[in-house]
Coordinates of C-alpha atoms and ligand atoms in Angstrom, one line a residue:
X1 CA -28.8 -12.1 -10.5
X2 CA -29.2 -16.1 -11.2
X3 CA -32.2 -17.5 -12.3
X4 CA -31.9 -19.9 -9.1
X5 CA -31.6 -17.0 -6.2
X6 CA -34.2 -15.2 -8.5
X7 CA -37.2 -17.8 -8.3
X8 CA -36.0 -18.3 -4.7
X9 CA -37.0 -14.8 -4.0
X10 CA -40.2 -15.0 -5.4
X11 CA -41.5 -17.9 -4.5
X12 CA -41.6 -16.9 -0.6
X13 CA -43.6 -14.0 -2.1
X14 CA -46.4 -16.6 -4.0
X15 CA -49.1 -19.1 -3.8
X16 CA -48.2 -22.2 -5.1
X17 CA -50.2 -21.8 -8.1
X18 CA -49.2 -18.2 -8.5
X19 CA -45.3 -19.7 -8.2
X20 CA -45.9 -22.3 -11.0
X21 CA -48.1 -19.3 -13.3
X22 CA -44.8 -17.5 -13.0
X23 CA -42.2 -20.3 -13.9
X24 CA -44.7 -20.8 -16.9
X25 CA -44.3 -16.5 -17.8
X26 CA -40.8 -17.0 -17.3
X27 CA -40.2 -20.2 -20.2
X28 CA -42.6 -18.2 -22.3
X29 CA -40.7 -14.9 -22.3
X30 CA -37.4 -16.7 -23.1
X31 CA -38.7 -18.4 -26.3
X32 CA -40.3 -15.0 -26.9
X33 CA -37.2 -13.2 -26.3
X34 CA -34.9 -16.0 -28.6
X35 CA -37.4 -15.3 -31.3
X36 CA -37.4 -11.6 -31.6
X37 CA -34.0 -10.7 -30.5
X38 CA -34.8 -9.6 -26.9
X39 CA -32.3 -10.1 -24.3
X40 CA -32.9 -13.5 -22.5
X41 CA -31.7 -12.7 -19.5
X42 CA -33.8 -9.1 -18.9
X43 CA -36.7 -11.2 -20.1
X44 CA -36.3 -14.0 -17.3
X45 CA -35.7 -11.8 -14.2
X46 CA -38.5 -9.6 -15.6
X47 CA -40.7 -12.6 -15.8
X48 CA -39.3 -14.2 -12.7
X49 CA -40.7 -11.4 -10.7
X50 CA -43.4 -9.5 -13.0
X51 CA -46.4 -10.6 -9.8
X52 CA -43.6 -10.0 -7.4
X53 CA -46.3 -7.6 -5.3
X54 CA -49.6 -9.9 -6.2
X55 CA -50.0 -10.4 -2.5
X56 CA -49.4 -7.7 -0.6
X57 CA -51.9 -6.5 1.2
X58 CA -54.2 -3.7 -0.6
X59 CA -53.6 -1.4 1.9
X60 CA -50.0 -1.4 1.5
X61 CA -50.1 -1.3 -2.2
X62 CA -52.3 1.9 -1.6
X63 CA -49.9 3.3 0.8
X64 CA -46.7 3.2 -1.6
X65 CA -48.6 4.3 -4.3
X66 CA -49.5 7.7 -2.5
X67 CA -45.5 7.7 -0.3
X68 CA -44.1 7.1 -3.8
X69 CA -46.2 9.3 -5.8
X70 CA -46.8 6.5 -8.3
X71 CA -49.7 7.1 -10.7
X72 CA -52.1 8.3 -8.4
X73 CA -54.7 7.8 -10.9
X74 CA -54.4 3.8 -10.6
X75 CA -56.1 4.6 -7.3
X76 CA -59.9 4.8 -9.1
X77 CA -59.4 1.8 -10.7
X78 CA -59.3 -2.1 -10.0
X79 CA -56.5 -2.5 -7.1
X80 CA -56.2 -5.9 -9.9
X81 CA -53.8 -3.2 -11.6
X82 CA -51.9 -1.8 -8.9
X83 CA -49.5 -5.1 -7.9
X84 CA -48.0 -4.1 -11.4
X85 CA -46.6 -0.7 -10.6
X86 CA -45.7 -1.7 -7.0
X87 CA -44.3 -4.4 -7.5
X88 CA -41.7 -2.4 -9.9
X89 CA -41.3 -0.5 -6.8
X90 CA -40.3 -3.7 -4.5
X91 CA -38.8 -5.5 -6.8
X92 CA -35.9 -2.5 -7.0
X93 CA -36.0 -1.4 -2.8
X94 CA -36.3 -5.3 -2.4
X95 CA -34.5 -6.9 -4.2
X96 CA -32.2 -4.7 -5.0
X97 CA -33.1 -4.8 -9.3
X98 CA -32.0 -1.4 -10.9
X99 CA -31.9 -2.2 -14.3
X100 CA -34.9 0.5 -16.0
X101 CA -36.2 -2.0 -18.9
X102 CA -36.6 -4.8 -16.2
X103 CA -38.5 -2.1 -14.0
X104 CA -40.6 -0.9 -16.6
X105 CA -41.7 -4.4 -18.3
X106 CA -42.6 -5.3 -14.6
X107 CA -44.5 -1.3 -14.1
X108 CA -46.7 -1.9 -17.4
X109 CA -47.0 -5.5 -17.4
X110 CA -50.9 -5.5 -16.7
X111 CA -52.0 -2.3 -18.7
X112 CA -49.6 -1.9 -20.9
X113 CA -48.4 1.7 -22.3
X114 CA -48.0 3.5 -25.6
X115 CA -44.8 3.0 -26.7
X116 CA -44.2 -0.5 -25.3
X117 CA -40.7 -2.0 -25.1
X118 CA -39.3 -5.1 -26.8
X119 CA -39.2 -6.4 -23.7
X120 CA -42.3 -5.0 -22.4
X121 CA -44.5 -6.8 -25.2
X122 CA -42.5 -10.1 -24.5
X123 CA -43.3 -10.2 -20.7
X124 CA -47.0 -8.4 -21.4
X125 CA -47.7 -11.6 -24.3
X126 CA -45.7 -14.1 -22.1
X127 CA -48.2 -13.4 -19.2
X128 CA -51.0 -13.8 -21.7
X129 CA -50.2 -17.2 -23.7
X130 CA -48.2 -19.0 -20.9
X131 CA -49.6 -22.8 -20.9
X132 CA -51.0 -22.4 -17.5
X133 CA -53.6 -19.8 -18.9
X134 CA -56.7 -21.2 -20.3
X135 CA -59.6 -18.8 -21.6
X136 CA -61.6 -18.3 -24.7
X137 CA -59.1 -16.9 -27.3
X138 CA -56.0 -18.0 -25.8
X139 CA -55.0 -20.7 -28.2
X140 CA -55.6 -18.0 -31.4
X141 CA -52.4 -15.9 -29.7
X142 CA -50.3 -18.5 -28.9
X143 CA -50.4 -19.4 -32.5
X144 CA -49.8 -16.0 -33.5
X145 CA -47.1 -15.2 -30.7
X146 CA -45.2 -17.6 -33.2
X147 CA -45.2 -15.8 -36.0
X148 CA -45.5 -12.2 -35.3
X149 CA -45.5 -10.3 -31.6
X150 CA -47.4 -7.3 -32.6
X151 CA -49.9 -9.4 -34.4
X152 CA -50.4 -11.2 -31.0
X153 CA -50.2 -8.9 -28.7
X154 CA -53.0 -6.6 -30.1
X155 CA -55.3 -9.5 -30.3
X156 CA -54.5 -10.1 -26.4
X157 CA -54.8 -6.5 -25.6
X158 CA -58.4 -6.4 -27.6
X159 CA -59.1 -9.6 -25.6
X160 CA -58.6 -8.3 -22.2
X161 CA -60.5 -5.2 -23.4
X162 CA -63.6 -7.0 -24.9
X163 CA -62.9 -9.1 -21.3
X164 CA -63.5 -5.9 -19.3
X165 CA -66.6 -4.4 -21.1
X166 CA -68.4 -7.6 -20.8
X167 CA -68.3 -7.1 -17.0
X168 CA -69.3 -3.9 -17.2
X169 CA -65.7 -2.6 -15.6
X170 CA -64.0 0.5 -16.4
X171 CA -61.1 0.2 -18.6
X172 CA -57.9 2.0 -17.4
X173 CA -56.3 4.8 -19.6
X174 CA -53.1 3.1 -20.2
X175 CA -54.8 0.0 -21.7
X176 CA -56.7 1.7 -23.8
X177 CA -53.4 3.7 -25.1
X178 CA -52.0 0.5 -25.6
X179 CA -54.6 -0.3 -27.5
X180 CA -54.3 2.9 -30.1
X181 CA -51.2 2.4 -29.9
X182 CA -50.9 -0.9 -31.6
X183 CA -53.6 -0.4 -34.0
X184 CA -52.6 2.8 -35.6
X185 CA -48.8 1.2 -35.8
X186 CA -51.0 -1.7 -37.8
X187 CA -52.6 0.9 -40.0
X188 CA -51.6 1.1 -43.6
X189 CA -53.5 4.1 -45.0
Ligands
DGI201 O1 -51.4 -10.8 -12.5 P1 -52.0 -11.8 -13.5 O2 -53.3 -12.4 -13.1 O3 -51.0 -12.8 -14.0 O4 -52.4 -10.9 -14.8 P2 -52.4 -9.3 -15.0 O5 -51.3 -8.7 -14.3 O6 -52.6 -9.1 -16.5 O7 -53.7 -8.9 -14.2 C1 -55.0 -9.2 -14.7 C2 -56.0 -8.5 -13.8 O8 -56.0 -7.1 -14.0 C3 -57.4 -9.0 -14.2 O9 -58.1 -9.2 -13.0 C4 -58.0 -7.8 -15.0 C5 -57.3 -6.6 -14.4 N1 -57.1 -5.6 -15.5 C6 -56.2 -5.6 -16.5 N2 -56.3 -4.5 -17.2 C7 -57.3 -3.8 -16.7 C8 -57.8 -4.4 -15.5 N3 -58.7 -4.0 -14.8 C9 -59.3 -2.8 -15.1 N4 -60.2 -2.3 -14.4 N5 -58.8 -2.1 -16.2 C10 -57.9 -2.5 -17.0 O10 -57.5 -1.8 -18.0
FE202 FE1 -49.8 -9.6 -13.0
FE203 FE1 -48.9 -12.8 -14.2

Protein backbone atom coordinates (compact mmCIF):
# COMPACT_ATOMS: atom_id res chain seq x y z
CA UNK A 1 0.00 0.00 0.00
CA UNK A 2 1.23 3.79 -0.74
CA UNK A 3 2.08 5.99 1.80
CA UNK A 4 -0.62 8.41 0.26
CA UNK A 5 -3.89 5.92 0.37
CA UNK A 6 -2.22 4.81 3.75
CA UNK A 7 -2.48 8.27 5.69
CA UNK A 8 -5.72 8.72 3.79
CA UNK A 9 -7.07 5.87 5.68
CA UNK A 10 -6.07 6.97 8.89
CA UNK A 11 -6.75 10.22 8.97
CA UNK A 12 -10.67 9.61 8.73
CA UNK A 13 -9.87 7.48 11.77
CA UNK A 14 -8.08 10.66 13.90
CA UNK A 15 -8.24 13.90 15.61
CA UNK A 16 -6.45 16.39 13.97
CA UNK A 17 -3.75 16.37 16.57
CA UNK A 18 -3.83 12.73 16.82
CA UNK A 19 -3.38 12.81 12.69
CA UNK A 20 -0.28 15.22 12.90
CA UNK A 21 1.21 12.87 16.27
CA UNK A 22 1.13 10.12 13.71
CA UNK A 23 2.79 11.82 10.60
CA UNK A 24 5.49 12.82 13.21
CA UNK A 25 5.73 8.62 14.39
CA UNK A 26 5.80 7.96 10.89
CA UNK A 27 9.15 10.49 9.80
CA UNK A 28 10.63 9.22 13.04
CA UNK A 29 10.41 5.44 12.33
CA UNK A 30 11.91 5.93 8.82
CA UNK A 31 15.11 7.72 10.06
CA UNK A 32 14.95 4.95 12.70
CA UNK A 33 14.60 2.31 10.26
CA UNK A 34 17.55 3.93 7.63
CA UNK A 35 19.73 3.92 10.63
CA UNK A 36 19.45 0.43 11.89
CA UNK A 37 18.79 -1.44 8.76
CA UNK A 38 14.94 -1.91 9.28
CA UNK A 39 12.78 -2.09 6.30
CA UNK A 40 11.49 1.51 5.57
CA UNK A 41 8.55 0.70 4.14
CA UNK A 42 7.20 -1.94 7.07
CA UNK A 43 8.21 0.90 9.38
CA UNK A 44 5.96 3.65 7.60
CA UNK A 45 2.70 1.62 7.24
CA UNK A 46 3.41 0.37 10.80
CA UNK A 47 3.69 3.96 11.92
CA UNK A 48 1.07 5.23 9.58
CA UNK A 49 -1.48 3.25 11.42
CA UNK A 50 0.18 2.17 14.86
CA UNK A 51 -3.21 4.48 16.78
CA UNK A 52 -5.29 3.18 13.93
CA UNK A 53 -8.01 2.00 16.85
CA UNK A 54 -7.26 5.26 19.42
CA UNK A 55 -10.89 6.16 19.00
CA UNK A 56 -13.05 3.61 18.90
CA UNK A 57 -15.36 3.51 21.30
CA UNK A 58 -14.24 1.48 24.60
CA UNK A 59 -17.03 -0.68 24.34
CA UNK A 60 -16.11 -1.86 21.12
CA UNK A 61 -12.51 -2.27 21.86
CA UNK A 62 -13.90 -4.50 24.82
CA UNK A 63 -16.06 -6.45 22.57
CA UNK A 64 -13.30 -7.59 20.05
CA UNK A 65 -11.05 -8.29 22.59
CA UNK A 66 -13.40 -11.00 24.19
CA UNK A 67 -15.08 -12.11 20.06
CA UNK A 68 -11.31 -12.32 19.17
CA UNK A 69 -9.98 -13.91 22.15
CA UNK A 70 -7.21 -11.26 22.31
CA UNK A 71 -5.33 -11.13 25.61
CA UNK A 72 -8.11 -11.20 27.79
CA UNK A 73 -5.89 -10.09 30.50
CA UNK A 74 -5.58 -6.43 28.91
CA UNK A 75 -9.18 -6.33 30.27
CA UNK A 76 -7.99 -5.40 34.16
CA UNK A 77 -5.90 -2.87 32.97
CA UNK A 78 -5.96 0.80 31.57
CA UNK A 79 -8.44 0.47 28.34
CA UNK A 80 -5.17 3.29 27.42
CA UNK A 81 -3.53 -0.13 26.36
CA UNK A 82 -6.15 -1.90 24.54
CA UNK A 83 -6.34 0.50 21.09
CA UNK A 84 -2.85 -1.22 20.63
CA UNK A 85 -3.95 -4.84 20.25
CA UNK A 86 -7.21 -3.87 18.49
CA UNK A 87 -6.12 -1.86 16.38
CA UNK A 88 -3.66 -4.79 14.98
CA UNK A 89 -6.93 -6.39 14.71
CA UNK A 90 -8.63 -3.55 12.34
CA UNK A 91 -5.93 -2.58 10.76
CA UNK A 92 -5.72 -6.36 9.03
CA UNK A 93 -9.99 -7.00 8.82
CA UNK A 94 -9.93 -3.19 7.75
CA UNK A 95 -7.65 -2.44 5.86
CA UNK A 96 -6.83 -5.32 4.55
CA UNK A 97 -2.74 -5.36 6.12
CA UNK A 98 -1.59 -9.05 6.43
CA UNK A 99 1.92 -8.66 6.73
CA UNK A 100 2.79 -10.29 10.64
CA UNK A 101 5.77 -7.84 11.56
CA UNK A 102 3.49 -4.86 10.60
CA UNK A 103 0.75 -6.53 12.86
CA UNK A 104 2.82 -7.16 15.61
CA UNK A 105 4.85 -3.65 15.83
CA UNK A 106 1.24 -2.24 15.82
CA UNK A 107 -0.13 -5.27 18.70
CA UNK A 108 2.89 -4.25 21.09
CA UNK A 109 3.42 -0.82 20.27
CA UNK A 110 2.22 0.57 23.87
CA UNK A 111 3.56 -2.26 26.17
CA UNK A 112 5.99 -3.65 24.48
CA UNK A 113 6.95 -7.52 24.69
CA UNK A 114 9.97 -9.67 25.53
CA UNK A 115 11.64 -10.37 22.51
CA UNK A 116 10.85 -7.15 20.63
CA UNK A 117 11.30 -6.91 16.87
CA UNK A 118 13.61 -4.67 14.88
CA UNK A 119 10.79 -3.20 13.84
CA UNK A 120 8.90 -3.26 16.96
CA UNK A 121 11.61 -1.15 18.95
CA UNK A 122 11.64 1.33 15.94
CA UNK A 123 7.79 2.03 15.96
CA UNK A 124 7.74 1.57 20.13
CA UNK A 125 10.92 4.57 20.23
CA UNK A 126 9.42 6.40 17.15
CA UNK A 127 6.12 6.82 19.27
CA UNK A 128 8.24 7.91 22.14
CA UNK A 129 10.87 10.67 20.70
CA UNK A 130 8.58 11.99 17.80
CA UNK A 131 8.97 15.99 17.86
CA UNK A 132 5.40 16.42 18.73
CA UNK A 133 6.08 14.67 22.19
CA UNK A 134 7.25 16.91 24.90
CA UNK A 135 7.75 15.47 28.59
CA UNK A 136 10.42 15.42 31.17
CA UNK A 137 13.16 13.04 29.72
CA UNK A 138 12.21 13.18 26.19
CA UNK A 139 15.10 15.16 24.86
CA UNK A 140 17.77 12.52 26.77
CA UNK A 141 16.22 9.62 24.18
CA UNK A 142 16.09 11.43 21.26
CA UNK A 143 19.74 11.97 21.76
CA UNK A 144 20.30 8.47 22.43
CA UNK A 145 17.79 7.06 19.66
CA UNK A 146 20.90 8.54 17.59
CA UNK A 147 23.39 6.53 18.66
CA UNK A 148 22.07 3.33 19.93
CA UNK A 149 18.26 1.89 19.84
CA UNK A 150 18.49 -0.38 22.73
CA UNK A 151 20.23 2.21 24.77
CA UNK A 152 17.12 4.45 24.01
CA UNK A 153 14.50 2.45 24.19
CA UNK A 154 15.22 1.00 27.77
CA UNK A 155 15.47 4.54 29.00
CA UNK A 156 11.87 5.18 27.38
CA UNK A 157 10.51 1.98 28.68
CA UNK A 158 11.95 2.88 32.42
CA UNK A 159 10.44 6.36 31.74
CA UNK A 160 6.92 5.21 31.04
CA UNK A 161 7.47 2.86 34.02
CA UNK A 162 8.73 5.46 36.63
CA UNK A 163 5.64 7.54 34.73
CA UNK A 164 3.12 4.93 35.84
CA UNK A 165 4.24 4.34 39.58
CA UNK A 166 4.18 8.01 40.14
CA UNK A 167 0.38 7.86 39.60
CA UNK A 168 0.01 5.15 41.60
CA UNK A 169 -1.31 2.86 38.37
CA UNK A 170 -0.76 -0.69 37.82
CA UNK A 171 1.83 -1.51 35.48
CA UNK A 172 0.81 -4.18 32.82
CA UNK A 173 2.87 -7.57 32.56
CA UNK A 174 4.13 -7.05 29.18
CA UNK A 175 5.79 -3.80 30.06
CA UNK A 176 7.29 -4.91 32.75
CA UNK A 177 8.77 -7.97 30.50
CA UNK A 178 9.90 -5.53 28.29
CA UNK A 179 11.55 -4.05 30.80
CA UNK A 180 13.67 -7.41 31.97
CA UNK A 181 13.93 -7.93 28.90
CA UNK A 182 16.17 -5.16 27.89
CA UNK A 183 18.04 -4.88 30.95
CA UNK A 184 19.34 -8.40 31.32
CA UNK A 185 20.22 -8.16 27.27
CA UNK A 186 22.28 -4.93 28.80
CA UNK A 187 23.89 -7.03 31.45
CA UNK A 188 27.56 -7.87 31.22
CA UNK A 189 28.19 -10.20 34.21
O1 LIG B 1 -1.21 6.12 21.88
P1 LIG B 1 -0.14 7.10 22.28
O2 LIG B 1 -0.66 8.18 23.21
O3 LIG B 1 0.59 7.68 21.11
O4 LIG B 1 0.96 6.31 23.14
P2 LIG B 1 0.87 4.82 23.72
O5 LIG B 1 0.29 3.89 22.74
O6 LIG B 1 2.25 4.51 24.23
O7 LIG B 1 -0.15 4.92 24.93
C1 LIG B 1 0.21 5.57 26.09
C2 LIG B 1 -0.87 5.35 27.15
O8 LIG B 1 -0.88 4.00 27.60
C3 LIG B 1 -0.60 6.22 28.35
O9 LIG B 1 -1.85 6.77 28.77
C4 LIG B 1 -0.10 5.28 29.41
C5 LIG B 1 -0.71 3.96 29.01
N1 LIG B 1 0.16 2.83 29.33
C6 LIG B 1 1.28 2.46 28.68
N2 LIG B 1 1.85 1.38 29.27
C7 LIG B 1 1.06 1.05 30.30
C8 LIG B 1 -0.03 1.97 30.35
N3 LIG B 1 -0.98 1.91 31.27
C9 LIG B 1 -0.89 0.94 32.20
N4 LIG B 1 -1.83 0.86 33.14
N5 LIG B 1 0.10 0.03 32.22
C10 LIG B 1 1.10 0.03 31.30
O10 LIG B 1 2.00 -0.81 31.37
FE1 LIG C 1 -0.68 4.35 20.84
FE1 LIG D 1 1.10 6.94 19.18
Amino acid sequence: MDRELALQLVKEQLTDHRYQHTIGVMETAIVLAKNYGVNEKKAELAAIFHDYAKFRPKDEMKQIILDQGLEQNLLHFNSELWHAPVGAYLVETEVGITDSEILDAIRYHTSGRKGMTLLDRVIYLADYIEPGRHFPGVEEVREMAKENLDQALTQAVKNSIQFLMRKNQPVYPDTIYTYNDLVNLRRSD
